Coordinates of C-alpha atoms in Angstrom, one line a residue:
Chain A
M1 CA 137.2 9.5 1.1
L2 CA 140.7 9.5 2.3
P3 CA 142.1 11.6 -0.7
Y4 CA 139.4 14.1 0.3
I5 CA 140.6 14.2 4.0
G6 CA 144.0 14.9 2.6
R7 CA 143.0 17.4 0.1
R8 CA 140.6 19.1 3.0
L9 CA 143.9 19.0 5.2
L10 CA 146.1 20.7 2.6
A11 CA 143.5 23.5 2.1
T12 CA 143.9 24.4 5.7
V13 CA 147.5 25.1 5.4
P14 CA 147.4 28.4 3.4
V15 CA 144.6 29.5 5.8
M16 CA 146.6 28.8 8.9
A17 CA 149.6 30.6 7.4
V18 CA 147.6 33.8 6.6
V19 CA 146.3 33.3 10.4
A20 CA 150.1 33.1 11.5
V21 CA 151.3 36.1 9.5
V22 CA 148.3 38.2 10.8
V23 CA 149.1 37.2 14.4
F24 CA 152.7 37.8 14.0
M25 CA 152.0 41.3 12.6
L26 CA 150.0 42.0 15.5
L27 CA 153.2 42.4 17.6
R28 CA 155.2 44.2 14.9
L29 CA 152.4 46.7 14.2
T30 CA 152.4 48.0 17.7
T31 CA 153.3 51.7 18.2
G32 CA 155.5 50.9 21.1
D33 CA 158.8 49.1 21.2
P34 CA 158.2 45.5 22.7
A35 CA 161.5 45.4 24.2
A36 CA 161.0 48.7 25.9
I37 CA 157.8 47.6 27.2
I38 CA 159.3 44.4 28.7
A39 CA 162.0 46.3 30.2
G40 CA 159.7 48.4 32.1
D41 CA 159.9 52.1 33.2
N42 CA 163.3 52.0 35.0
A43 CA 165.3 50.3 32.4
T44 CA 168.5 51.6 31.0
S45 CA 169.0 51.7 27.1
Q46 CA 171.5 48.8 27.6
D47 CA 168.9 46.8 29.3
V48 CA 166.5 47.5 26.3
E49 CA 169.2 46.5 23.7
A50 CA 170.0 43.3 25.7
I51 CA 166.1 42.3 25.6
R52 CA 166.1 43.2 22.0
T53 CA 169.0 40.9 21.2
K54 CA 167.5 38.2 23.3
L55 CA 164.2 38.3 21.5
G56 CA 165.9 38.6 18.5
L57 CA 164.0 42.0 17.5
D58 CA 167.1 43.1 15.9
R59 CA 167.1 40.7 13.2
P60 CA 165.3 41.0 9.8
I61 CA 161.5 40.5 10.0
V62 CA 161.3 37.6 7.7
Q63 CA 164.0 35.8 9.9
Q64 CA 161.9 36.7 13.0
F65 CA 158.9 35.3 11.6
V66 CA 160.7 32.0 10.8
I67 CA 162.0 31.5 14.2
W68 CA 158.6 32.4 15.7
I69 CA 156.8 29.9 13.5
G70 CA 159.5 27.4 14.4
N71 CA 158.9 28.0 18.0
I72 CA 155.2 27.8 17.9
L73 CA 155.3 24.5 16.0
R74 CA 157.4 23.1 18.9
G75 CA 154.7 24.4 21.4
D76 CA 156.8 27.4 22.7
L77 CA 154.6 30.5 22.3
G78 CA 157.0 32.8 24.2
E79 CA 157.0 34.3 27.5
S80 CA 154.4 36.6 28.9
F81 CA 155.4 40.3 29.3
F82 CA 153.1 40.7 32.3
F83 CA 152.5 37.2 34.1
K84 CA 156.4 36.5 33.6
K85 CA 155.6 32.9 32.6
Q86 CA 155.5 30.9 29.7
V87 CA 152.4 31.6 27.4
S88 CA 151.6 27.9 26.9
E89 CA 151.7 27.6 30.6
L90 CA 149.4 30.2 31.2
I91 CA 147.0 28.9 28.6
A92 CA 147.0 25.4 30.2
E93 CA 146.0 27.0 33.5
R94 CA 143.1 28.8 32.0
V95 CA 141.7 26.1 29.6
E96 CA 139.5 24.2 31.9
P97 CA 136.8 26.8 32.6
T98 CA 136.8 27.9 29.0
L99 CA 136.2 24.5 27.8
A100 CA 133.6 23.6 30.4
L101 CA 131.8 26.9 29.4
A102 CA 131.9 26.0 25.7
I103 CA 130.8 22.5 26.0
C104 CA 128.0 23.3 28.2
T105 CA 126.8 26.2 25.8
L106 CA 127.3 24.0 22.7
L107 CA 125.1 21.3 24.3
L108 CA 122.3 23.5 25.8
A109 CA 122.2 25.6 22.6
V110 CA 121.9 22.7 20.3
S111 CA 119.3 20.8 22.3
V112 CA 117.2 23.8 22.6
A113 CA 117.7 25.4 19.1
V114 CA 117.1 22.3 16.8
P115 CA 113.7 21.3 18.3
L116 CA 112.7 24.9 18.3
G117 CA 113.5 25.3 14.5
V118 CA 111.9 22.1 13.5
L119 CA 108.8 23.4 15.4
A120 CA 108.8 26.8 13.7
A121 CA 109.1 25.1 10.2
W122 CA 106.6 22.4 10.9
R123 CA 104.1 24.9 12.2
R124 CA 105.0 27.5 9.6
G125 CA 103.0 30.6 9.5
T126 CA 101.5 30.3 13.0
W127 CA 102.2 32.2 16.1
I128 CA 104.7 29.4 17.1
D129 CA 106.8 30.2 13.8
R130 CA 106.5 34.0 14.4
G131 CA 107.4 33.6 18.1
V132 CA 110.4 31.5 17.5
M133 CA 111.8 33.8 14.6
G134 CA 110.8 36.8 16.7
L135 CA 112.9 35.5 19.5
S136 CA 115.7 34.6 17.2
V137 CA 116.1 38.3 15.9
L138 CA 116.0 39.5 19.6
G139 CA 118.6 37.0 20.5
F140 CA 120.9 38.4 17.8
S141 CA 120.3 41.9 19.0
V142 CA 120.6 41.7 22.7
P143 CA 124.4 42.1 23.5
V144 CA 125.7 39.1 25.5
F145 CA 126.7 41.1 28.6
V146 CA 123.3 42.7 28.9
I147 CA 121.7 39.3 29.0
G148 CA 124.5 38.1 31.4
Y149 CA 123.5 41.1 33.9
L150 CA 119.8 40.7 33.4
L151 CA 120.1 36.9 34.5
I152 CA 122.6 37.6 37.4
Y153 CA 120.0 40.3 38.5
L154 CA 116.8 38.2 38.2
V155 CA 118.0 34.6 39.1
A156 CA 121.0 35.3 41.4
I157 CA 120.3 38.5 43.1
Q158 CA 116.6 38.8 43.1
L159 CA 115.6 35.0 43.4
A160 CA 119.0 34.0 44.8
W161 CA 118.7 30.7 43.1
L162 CA 122.5 30.5 42.0
P163 CA 125.8 32.0 42.9
V164 CA 126.3 35.4 41.3
Q165 CA 129.8 34.9 39.7
G166 CA 132.9 32.9 39.9
Y167 CA 134.0 29.5 38.8
Q168 CA 134.7 26.2 40.7
R169 CA 137.1 23.6 39.2
L170 CA 135.5 20.3 38.5
A171 CA 138.1 18.8 40.8
D172 CA 136.5 20.7 43.7
G173 CA 133.1 19.1 43.3
V174 CA 130.6 18.6 40.5
G175 CA 127.9 20.4 42.3
G176 CA 129.4 23.9 42.6
F177 CA 131.0 23.3 39.4
L178 CA 127.6 22.9 37.6
E179 CA 125.8 25.5 39.7
R180 CA 128.3 28.3 38.6
L181 CA 128.2 27.1 34.8
V182 CA 124.5 27.5 34.6
L183 CA 124.0 31.3 34.2
P184 CA 127.2 31.7 31.9
S185 CA 126.2 28.9 29.6
L186 CA 122.6 30.2 29.5
T187 CA 123.7 33.9 28.5
L188 CA 126.1 32.6 25.8
A189 CA 123.6 30.1 24.5
I190 CA 121.2 32.8 23.6
I191 CA 122.9 34.2 20.5
Y192 CA 123.9 30.7 19.3
V193 CA 120.3 29.3 19.8
A194 CA 119.1 32.3 17.7
L195 CA 121.5 31.4 14.9
I196 CA 120.8 27.5 15.0
A197 CA 116.9 27.9 15.3
R198 CA 116.9 30.1 12.2
I199 CA 119.1 27.8 10.0
T200 CA 117.1 24.8 11.2
R201 CA 113.8 26.2 10.3
A202 CA 115.2 27.1 6.8
S203 CA 116.8 24.1 6.1
V204 CA 113.8 21.8 7.5
L205 CA 111.3 24.0 5.6
E206 CA 113.2 23.1 2.4
V207 CA 113.2 19.3 3.2
L208 CA 109.4 19.3 4.2
N209 CA 108.2 19.8 0.7
A210 CA 110.5 17.0 -0.7
D211 CA 108.8 14.0 -2.4
H212 CA 110.3 11.5 -0.1
V213 CA 108.7 13.2 2.9
R214 CA 105.3 13.0 1.2
T215 CA 105.9 9.3 0.6
A216 CA 106.8 8.9 4.1
R217 CA 103.5 10.4 5.2
A218 CA 101.5 8.5 2.8
K219 CA 102.7 5.0 4.0
G220 CA 101.2 6.2 7.5
L221 CA 104.4 7.1 9.4
G222 CA 103.7 9.2 12.3
D223 CA 104.8 13.0 12.6
A224 CA 107.6 12.1 15.1
A225 CA 108.9 9.7 12.9
V226 CA 108.7 11.5 9.7
L227 CA 110.4 14.7 11.3
V228 CA 113.3 12.9 12.9
R229 CA 114.2 10.1 10.5
H230 CA 113.2 11.7 7.0
V231 CA 113.2 15.3 7.6
L232 CA 116.0 16.2 10.3
R233 CA 118.5 13.7 8.8
N234 CA 118.3 15.5 5.6
A235 CA 118.3 18.8 6.7
A236 CA 121.4 18.1 8.9
V237 CA 124.2 19.2 6.5
P238 CA 123.4 23.2 6.6
I239 CA 122.5 22.7 10.4
V240 CA 125.9 21.3 11.2
T241 CA 127.8 23.7 9.0
V242 CA 126.2 26.8 11.0
I243 CA 127.0 25.1 14.2
G244 CA 130.6 25.1 13.1
L245 CA 130.6 28.5 11.8
G246 CA 128.9 29.7 14.9
V247 CA 131.8 28.5 17.0
A248 CA 133.3 32.3 16.2
L249 CA 130.5 33.8 18.0
L250 CA 130.8 31.4 20.7
I251 CA 134.4 32.2 21.0
G252 CA 133.7 36.0 20.8
G253 CA 131.0 35.3 23.6
V254 CA 133.4 33.6 25.7
V255 CA 135.6 36.6 26.0
V256 CA 132.6 38.7 27.3
T257 CA 130.8 36.1 29.3
E258 CA 134.0 35.3 31.3
S259 CA 134.4 39.0 32.1
V260 CA 130.8 39.3 33.3
Y261 CA 130.9 36.2 35.5
A262 CA 134.3 36.6 36.6
I263 CA 135.4 33.4 35.3
P264 CA 139.3 32.8 35.1
G265 CA 139.3 31.4 31.6
L266 CA 141.1 32.1 28.3
G267 CA 138.5 34.9 27.5
R268 CA 139.5 36.8 30.7
L269 CA 143.1 36.2 29.9
T270 CA 142.6 37.8 26.6
V271 CA 141.3 40.9 28.0
D272 CA 143.6 41.1 30.8
A273 CA 146.4 40.6 28.3
V274 CA 145.1 43.4 26.0
L275 CA 144.7 45.8 28.8
A276 CA 148.5 45.0 30.0
R277 CA 149.8 45.3 26.4
D278 CA 151.1 41.7 27.0
Y279 CA 151.4 40.8 23.2
P280 CA 152.7 37.4 23.4
T281 CA 149.8 36.3 25.5
V282 CA 147.6 38.1 23.1
Q283 CA 149.0 36.4 20.2
G284 CA 149.0 33.1 21.8
V285 CA 145.4 33.1 22.7
I286 CA 144.3 34.5 19.4
L287 CA 146.4 31.8 17.5
L288 CA 145.0 29.0 19.8
F289 CA 141.3 30.3 19.3
S290 CA 141.8 30.5 15.6
V291 CA 143.2 27.0 15.1
V292 CA 140.4 25.6 17.3
Y293 CA 137.9 27.3 15.0
V294 CA 139.6 26.3 11.9
L295 CA 139.8 22.6 13.1
I296 CA 136.2 22.5 14.1
N297 CA 135.4 23.5 10.9
L298 CA 137.5 21.0 9.3
V299 CA 135.8 18.4 11.4
V300 CA 132.2 19.8 10.2
D301 CA 133.4 19.4 6.6
L302 CA 134.5 16.1 7.1
S303 CA 131.3 14.9 8.9
Y304 CA 129.2 15.8 5.6
T305 CA 130.2 12.3 4.3
F306 CA 128.7 10.7 7.3
L307 CA 125.5 12.8 7.4
D308 CA 124.9 12.6 3.8
P309 CA 126.0 9.4 2.1
R310 CA 125.4 11.1 -1.3
I311 CA 128.2 13.3 -0.7
R312 CA 131.5 11.9 -2.5
Y313 CA 134.5 13.8 -2.9
Chain B
M1 CA 104.6 75.2 -27.0
K2 CA 102.5 72.8 -24.8
A3 CA 102.4 70.0 -27.4
V4 CA 106.3 69.8 -27.2
A5 CA 106.7 70.2 -23.4
E6 CA 104.5 67.2 -22.7
P7 CA 106.7 64.4 -24.2
V8 CA 109.6 65.7 -22.6
A9 CA 108.0 65.7 -19.1
T10 CA 107.1 62.2 -19.6
L11 CA 110.5 61.2 -20.7
A12 CA 112.0 62.9 -17.6
L13 CA 109.5 61.2 -15.4
E14 CA 110.6 57.8 -16.2
P15 CA 113.7 57.1 -13.9
V16 CA 111.9 58.9 -11.1
A17 CA 108.8 56.3 -11.5
E18 CA 111.4 53.5 -11.5
R19 CA 112.9 54.7 -8.2
A20 CA 109.3 55.1 -6.7
G21 CA 108.8 51.4 -7.5
V22 CA 112.0 50.4 -5.5
A23 CA 110.9 52.8 -2.7
R24 CA 107.3 51.4 -2.7
L25 CA 108.6 47.9 -2.5
M26 CA 110.7 48.5 0.4
T27 CA 107.9 50.7 2.3
R28 CA 105.4 48.0 1.7
N29 CA 107.4 45.7 3.9
R30 CA 106.4 45.9 7.4
S31 CA 109.8 44.9 8.8
V32 CA 111.4 47.8 6.8
L33 CA 109.1 50.4 8.3
F34 CA 109.2 49.1 12.0
G35 CA 113.0 48.7 12.0
G36 CA 113.3 52.1 10.1
A37 CA 111.1 53.7 12.8
I38 CA 113.1 52.5 15.6
L39 CA 116.4 53.6 14.0
A40 CA 114.8 57.1 13.1
L41 CA 113.9 57.3 16.7
V42 CA 117.5 56.6 17.8
V43 CA 119.0 59.0 15.1
L44 CA 116.6 61.7 16.4
V45 CA 117.7 61.1 20.1
A46 CA 121.3 61.2 19.0
A47 CA 120.8 64.5 16.9
L48 CA 118.7 66.3 19.8
A49 CA 121.1 65.0 22.5
P50 CA 122.1 68.4 23.6
V51 CA 118.2 69.5 23.7
L52 CA 116.9 66.4 25.3
G53 CA 119.8 66.1 28.0
T54 CA 119.3 67.7 31.3
T55 CA 123.1 67.9 32.1
D56 CA 126.6 67.9 30.5
P57 CA 127.2 64.2 30.2
A58 CA 130.8 64.6 31.3
Q59 CA 129.9 66.8 34.4
V60 CA 131.3 65.1 37.3
E61 CA 129.4 65.8 40.6
P62 CA 130.7 63.8 43.7
V63 CA 127.7 65.0 45.9
L64 CA 125.2 63.6 43.6
R65 CA 126.8 60.0 42.9
N66 CA 124.8 56.9 43.0
K67 CA 121.3 58.2 42.8
R68 CA 118.5 55.9 42.0
P69 CA 116.4 56.5 38.6
G70 CA 113.9 59.2 39.1
A71 CA 116.0 60.9 42.0
V72 CA 115.5 64.7 42.3
T73 CA 118.5 66.7 43.2
G74 CA 118.9 70.4 43.6
T75 CA 122.0 72.6 43.2
R76 CA 122.5 75.9 44.7
N77 CA 123.3 78.7 42.2
A78 CA 125.5 81.6 42.8
D79 CA 122.7 84.0 43.4
G80 CA 121.1 81.6 46.0
T81 CA 118.3 80.1 44.1
Q82 CA 117.8 76.3 43.7
T83 CA 117.9 74.6 40.5
E84 CA 116.1 71.2 40.7
R85 CA 116.9 68.2 38.3
T86 CA 115.4 65.0 37.8
H87 CA 117.9 62.3 37.0
W88 CA 115.4 60.1 35.1
M89 CA 117.9 57.0 34.9
G90 CA 119.8 57.9 38.3
T91 CA 123.4 58.8 38.5
D92 CA 126.7 56.7 38.0
S93 CA 129.4 56.4 40.9
L94 CA 131.0 59.8 39.6
G95 CA 127.7 61.5 39.9
R96 CA 127.3 61.9 36.1
D97 CA 123.6 62.0 34.9
V98 CA 123.1 58.6 33.3
Y99 CA 120.0 59.7 31.1
S100 CA 122.2 62.5 29.6
R101 CA 125.0 60.2 28.9
V102 CA 122.9 57.6 27.4
L103 CA 121.6 60.1 24.9
Y104 CA 125.1 61.0 23.9
G105 CA 126.0 57.4 23.8
A106 CA 123.6 57.1 20.8
R107 CA 125.9 59.2 18.9
V108 CA 128.9 56.9 19.2
S109 CA 127.0 54.0 18.4
L110 CA 125.4 55.4 15.3
I111 CA 128.8 56.8 14.0
V112 CA 130.5 53.7 14.7
G113 CA 127.8 51.4 13.2
I114 CA 127.4 53.6 10.0
S115 CA 130.8 54.3 9.2
V116 CA 131.9 50.7 9.6
A117 CA 129.0 49.7 7.3
L118 CA 130.2 52.2 4.7
I119 CA 133.8 51.7 4.9
S120 CA 133.8 47.9 5.0
T121 CA 131.2 47.6 2.0
A122 CA 133.1 50.2 0.1
V123 CA 136.6 48.5 0.7
G124 CA 134.9 45.0 0.3
L125 CA 133.4 46.1 -3.0
V126 CA 136.7 47.2 -4.4
I127 CA 138.5 44.1 -3.3
G128 CA 135.6 41.9 -4.1
V129 CA 135.1 43.1 -7.9
M130 CA 139.0 42.9 -8.3
A131 CA 138.9 39.1 -7.1
G132 CA 136.1 38.5 -9.2
Y133 CA 137.3 39.9 -12.2
V134 CA 141.2 39.5 -12.2
R135 CA 141.7 35.8 -12.5
W136 CA 145.4 35.7 -10.9
L137 CA 144.3 37.9 -8.0
D138 CA 141.4 35.7 -7.0
G139 CA 143.3 32.8 -5.7
I140 CA 145.6 35.1 -3.6
V141 CA 143.1 37.5 -2.2
M142 CA 140.7 34.7 -1.3
R143 CA 143.2 32.9 0.6
I144 CA 144.1 35.9 2.7
M145 CA 140.1 36.5 3.2
D146 CA 139.7 33.0 4.4
G147 CA 142.5 33.4 6.8
L148 CA 141.2 36.7 8.1
M149 CA 137.7 35.0 8.5
S150 CA 139.2 32.1 10.6
I151 CA 140.3 34.6 13.4
P152 CA 136.9 34.9 15.5
A153 CA 135.9 38.8 14.7
I154 CA 135.8 40.1 18.1
L155 CA 139.2 38.6 19.0
L156 CA 140.7 40.2 15.8
A157 CA 139.0 43.5 16.8
I158 CA 140.3 43.1 20.3
G159 CA 143.8 42.3 19.0
L160 CA 143.9 45.4 16.7
V161 CA 142.6 47.9 19.2
S162 CA 145.6 46.7 21.4
L163 CA 148.1 48.1 18.7
S164 CA 147.5 51.6 19.2
R165 CA 146.0 54.2 21.6
A166 CA 142.3 53.5 21.8
G167 CA 139.9 56.0 20.2
L168 CA 137.2 56.3 17.8
R169 CA 139.2 56.0 14.7
T170 CA 141.0 52.9 16.0
V171 CA 137.9 51.3 17.1
I172 CA 136.3 51.8 13.7
I173 CA 139.3 50.3 11.9
A174 CA 139.5 47.4 14.3
I175 CA 136.0 46.6 13.6
V176 CA 136.1 47.1 9.7
I177 CA 139.1 44.7 9.1
P178 CA 137.2 41.5 10.4
E179 CA 134.1 42.7 8.2
V180 CA 135.8 43.1 5.0
P181 CA 136.3 39.4 4.1
R182 CA 132.4 38.9 4.3
V183 CA 131.7 41.5 2.0
V184 CA 134.6 40.5 -0.5
R185 CA 133.1 37.1 -0.7
L186 CA 129.5 38.3 -1.3
V187 CA 130.7 40.8 -3.9
R188 CA 133.0 38.3 -5.6
S189 CA 130.2 35.7 -5.9
V190 CA 127.9 38.2 -7.4
V191 CA 130.6 39.2 -10.0
L192 CA 131.4 35.7 -10.8
S193 CA 127.8 34.8 -11.5
I194 CA 127.1 38.1 -13.3
R195 CA 130.1 37.7 -15.9
E196 CA 128.5 34.5 -17.0
E197 CA 125.0 36.0 -17.7
P198 CA 124.3 36.1 -21.6
Y199 CA 123.7 39.7 -21.6
V200 CA 127.1 40.5 -20.2
E201 CA 128.6 38.1 -22.6
A202 CA 127.0 40.0 -25.4
A203 CA 128.1 43.4 -24.2
T204 CA 131.6 42.2 -24.4
A205 CA 131.1 40.5 -27.7
L206 CA 129.9 44.1 -28.7
G207 CA 133.1 45.5 -27.4
A208 CA 132.3 47.0 -24.3
R209 CA 135.2 47.7 -22.1
T210 CA 135.8 46.3 -18.6
P211 CA 135.5 49.5 -16.7
M212 CA 132.3 50.2 -18.6
L213 CA 131.1 46.7 -18.0
L214 CA 131.7 46.8 -14.2
V215 CA 129.8 50.2 -13.9
R216 CA 126.9 49.5 -16.2
H217 CA 126.4 45.7 -15.5
V218 CA 128.2 44.6 -12.3
L219 CA 127.8 47.3 -9.7
P220 CA 124.1 47.6 -10.1
N221 CA 123.8 43.9 -9.3
T222 CA 126.0 44.2 -6.2
L223 CA 123.8 47.0 -4.7
A224 CA 121.0 45.1 -3.3
P225 CA 123.0 42.4 -1.5
L226 CA 125.4 45.3 -0.5
I227 CA 122.6 47.2 1.2
V228 CA 121.3 44.2 3.0
Q229 CA 124.8 43.1 4.2
G230 CA 125.6 46.7 5.2
T231 CA 122.6 46.8 7.5
F232 CA 123.8 43.6 9.3
I233 CA 127.2 45.0 9.4
C234 CA 126.0 48.0 10.9
A235 CA 124.3 46.1 13.7
S236 CA 127.2 44.0 14.5
A237 CA 129.4 46.9 14.6
I238 CA 127.3 48.7 17.0
L239 CA 127.3 45.6 19.2
V240 CA 131.2 45.2 18.9
E241 CA 131.8 48.7 19.6
A242 CA 129.9 48.3 23.0
I243 CA 131.6 45.2 23.8
L244 CA 135.2 46.7 23.3
S245 CA 134.2 49.6 25.4
F246 CA 132.4 47.4 27.9
L247 CA 135.7 45.3 28.3
G248 CA 137.5 48.5 28.6
V249 CA 139.7 48.2 25.5
G250 CA 137.5 50.4 23.3
I251 CA 136.7 54.3 23.3
P252 CA 138.2 55.9 26.3
P253 CA 136.1 55.8 29.3
E254 CA 135.3 59.5 29.7
T255 CA 133.3 59.5 26.4
P256 CA 129.8 58.5 27.0
T257 CA 129.2 55.4 25.0
W258 CA 126.6 52.7 26.0
G259 CA 129.5 50.2 26.5
N260 CA 131.3 52.8 28.7
I261 CA 128.5 53.5 30.8
M262 CA 127.9 49.7 31.4
A263 CA 131.5 49.2 32.2
E264 CA 131.5 52.0 34.9
G265 CA 128.2 50.5 36.3
R266 CA 129.9 47.0 36.7
A267 CA 131.4 47.5 40.2
L268 CA 128.0 48.5 41.8
F269 CA 125.7 46.4 39.7
R270 CA 124.3 44.6 42.7
I271 CA 123.0 47.6 44.3
F272 CA 122.7 50.1 41.2
P273 CA 121.6 48.0 38.5
H274 CA 120.2 51.0 36.5
N275 CA 124.0 51.9 35.0
I276 CA 123.7 48.7 33.2
L277 CA 120.2 48.2 32.5
F278 CA 119.2 51.4 30.8
P279 CA 122.1 52.0 28.2
G280 CA 121.8 48.0 27.7
L281 CA 118.1 48.4 26.8
F282 CA 118.8 51.4 24.3
L283 CA 121.6 49.4 22.8
A284 CA 119.5 46.4 22.4
L285 CA 116.7 48.5 20.9
T286 CA 118.9 50.1 18.5
V287 CA 120.6 46.8 17.3
L288 CA 117.0 45.0 17.2
G289 CA 115.8 48.1 14.9
V290 CA 118.9 47.8 12.5
N291 CA 118.6 44.0 12.5
I292 CA 114.7 44.0 11.7
L293 CA 115.6 46.7 9.0
G294 CA 117.9 44.3 7.5
D295 CA 115.6 41.5 7.5
G296 CA 112.9 43.5 5.7
L297 CA 115.4 45.1 3.1
R298 CA 116.6 41.4 2.5
D299 CA 113.0 40.4 1.8
S300 CA 112.1 43.0 -0.3
L301 CA 115.3 43.9 -2.3
D302 CA 116.5 40.3 -2.9
P303 CA 113.8 37.5 -2.7
R304 CA 116.5 34.9 -3.6
L305 CA 118.2 35.4 -0.2
R306 CA 114.9 35.0 1.7
S307 CA 115.2 31.1 2.2
R308 CA 118.9 31.5 3.3
L309 CA 119.9 33.1 6.8

C-alpha cells in the first residue's frame, strides 16, 4: 500500500511539471509585451524598462522559469496586473463561493445520478432505461448557460421562488447562502448527472450478470440488499473514477455558471482576468484548478484499494 | 466480347459492395439516421442562411430595438412605399434581427465544430501513431499529453484565446489543443494492440516495412474509433465555442454566433428572454444531433465500445 502511494505520488510530478511549463508559457506566448501592459498607456520607455527589470523579464527564459517555479512553491503567484494585488490574496478572497458551488453540485449530482443509473440498469430495456439514457444525452448537449438561463427564467422570474442571481457568504446567514446556491448547483449538476448516470448504468449492468449476484438472489436476498451490497459495491470503481475525471467538467462549468449567476468566485475571476489581459491571475487560477484536478484524481486512484480489496499494488 | 466483360464487371464491383455493407450497417442504426437528419437540417439552414434570412444579420437599426418575437415592423423606402418585415425571433438591443442572426450563427458553429474535429483527429493521429510505434518517443509524448489533459479543457481554451486577438482561427486552435491528447491516447492504444496481432507480426516477418505496415494495417483499424471520437469532438467544440463567445472571450461580438447573440441578450434577459432562448435552442438541438449521431456511429462501427461510455 505505502509503496503504491509513493509511486503514485511520484507519477504526478512529471504531470505537474508539464502543467507548470504550459501555464508558464501562457504568459510568454502573448503577442503583447507584459511589461508594457503593466506600465499602462502613459508610461515612458524607461518605466517599461524598469518594470521589465523588476519582473526579471530581461533574463533568459529558463532562468525566468526557475524563478517563477521557486516563487510558486513558496505560495507567491505574483501580482495581478489589473487588481494590483497579490494573486494568492485574490484567490483566497474568491475561493469560498466556488468551493461552496462545487461541493453542493457534487453532492447533488452523485445523489441523483447513482440511483438513476442503477435504476436504468436494473430495469434495462424498459421505458425507464430509455428515459434515463435519453435525458443523459440531452444533459450532455444542452449548454450550461442555456440551462442556467432557463432555470432563472422559470424558477426565479416566472415563479419567483428563488433569488435571480448573486451570492451570499456563509457567514452572513445559512438561509440566504443556500437559497442562492440552489439554482447554480442545479444548473451545474445536470451535465455531471448525465455523465455519472451513464457510467453507473454501464458498470452496474456488467455486475448484474455476475455469478455472485445470482447467488445472492438465490439465497433469497431482497432487491435492495442485492443492489446496494452486492452490485453497487462491485460497480464502484468505474463510477468513482468518472466522478474524479468529471471534476474537469465541473471546473469548466463553474466558470460559466458563475458568470450566469453573477457569483464572485474563481470562475468569474478567470473570465475577468482574461478580459483584462491580467496574465498572472489567469496563470494562477489555471494552475490552481489543474493542481486541484490532479490531486482529486490522485485521491480517486488511492481510493481503489478501499473500494475493491482485490486491488493490490 | 460479352463473355470477357462480365468477370471484369464483378471484379470491379467488389470494393463497392463492401462499402455498401458499412453504409447499410450505419444507416440501419436509428440513432445515426436521427442524429444525421438533425445535423443535415442545421447544415441546410447554414448553407441557405442568405435565402432564409429576412435581413442582413449585421444591420443595426436603433428604431427597431428590443422587439418581441413575431413583431411586425415597417420601414419606409426611398420611393415612399412601406416594406413590412416580421421578426420571427424578435430583435436585440441594437435592433438586429435575431432570426437572421441565428441562421448565420449556424455557419460559425458548424465551421468550428467540423474544423476542430478534423484538425484534432489529424494531429492526434500523427502523434498517436508515432507514440505507439516509436518506443523512445512514447514516454515523453504521453507525459506531455497527461499534463495537457490535467488542465480542464475550457480553462486551457480560455487561457489560449487570451494570448492573441480573438478571431475564428484563434478560437479553433484554442479548442483543438485540449482535444488533441484525447485523440492521441485513443490512437496510441489502438496502435499498441494492433502491433501485437499475429497478422501484423506475420507481415513484419514477411519483410513489410513500417510505413507500409502503418498504412495497410494500423490506419484502417484506427478509422472507426476516430470517426466516433471525431463526432464527439465536433459536439464538444460547438459547445466550447459558444461558451467562449458567451463569456466574451471568443469570436468578436459583431460576428453573429450563437454564443455572441446570447452574450448580447444577457443584460436584458429578464424582460426579453428570447435573445438567449432561441439561439440556445438551436445550439442545444445541433449538439444533441451530433451527440446522437456519435452514439449511433459508436454502436454500429465499433461494437466493443458499446459497453463503455
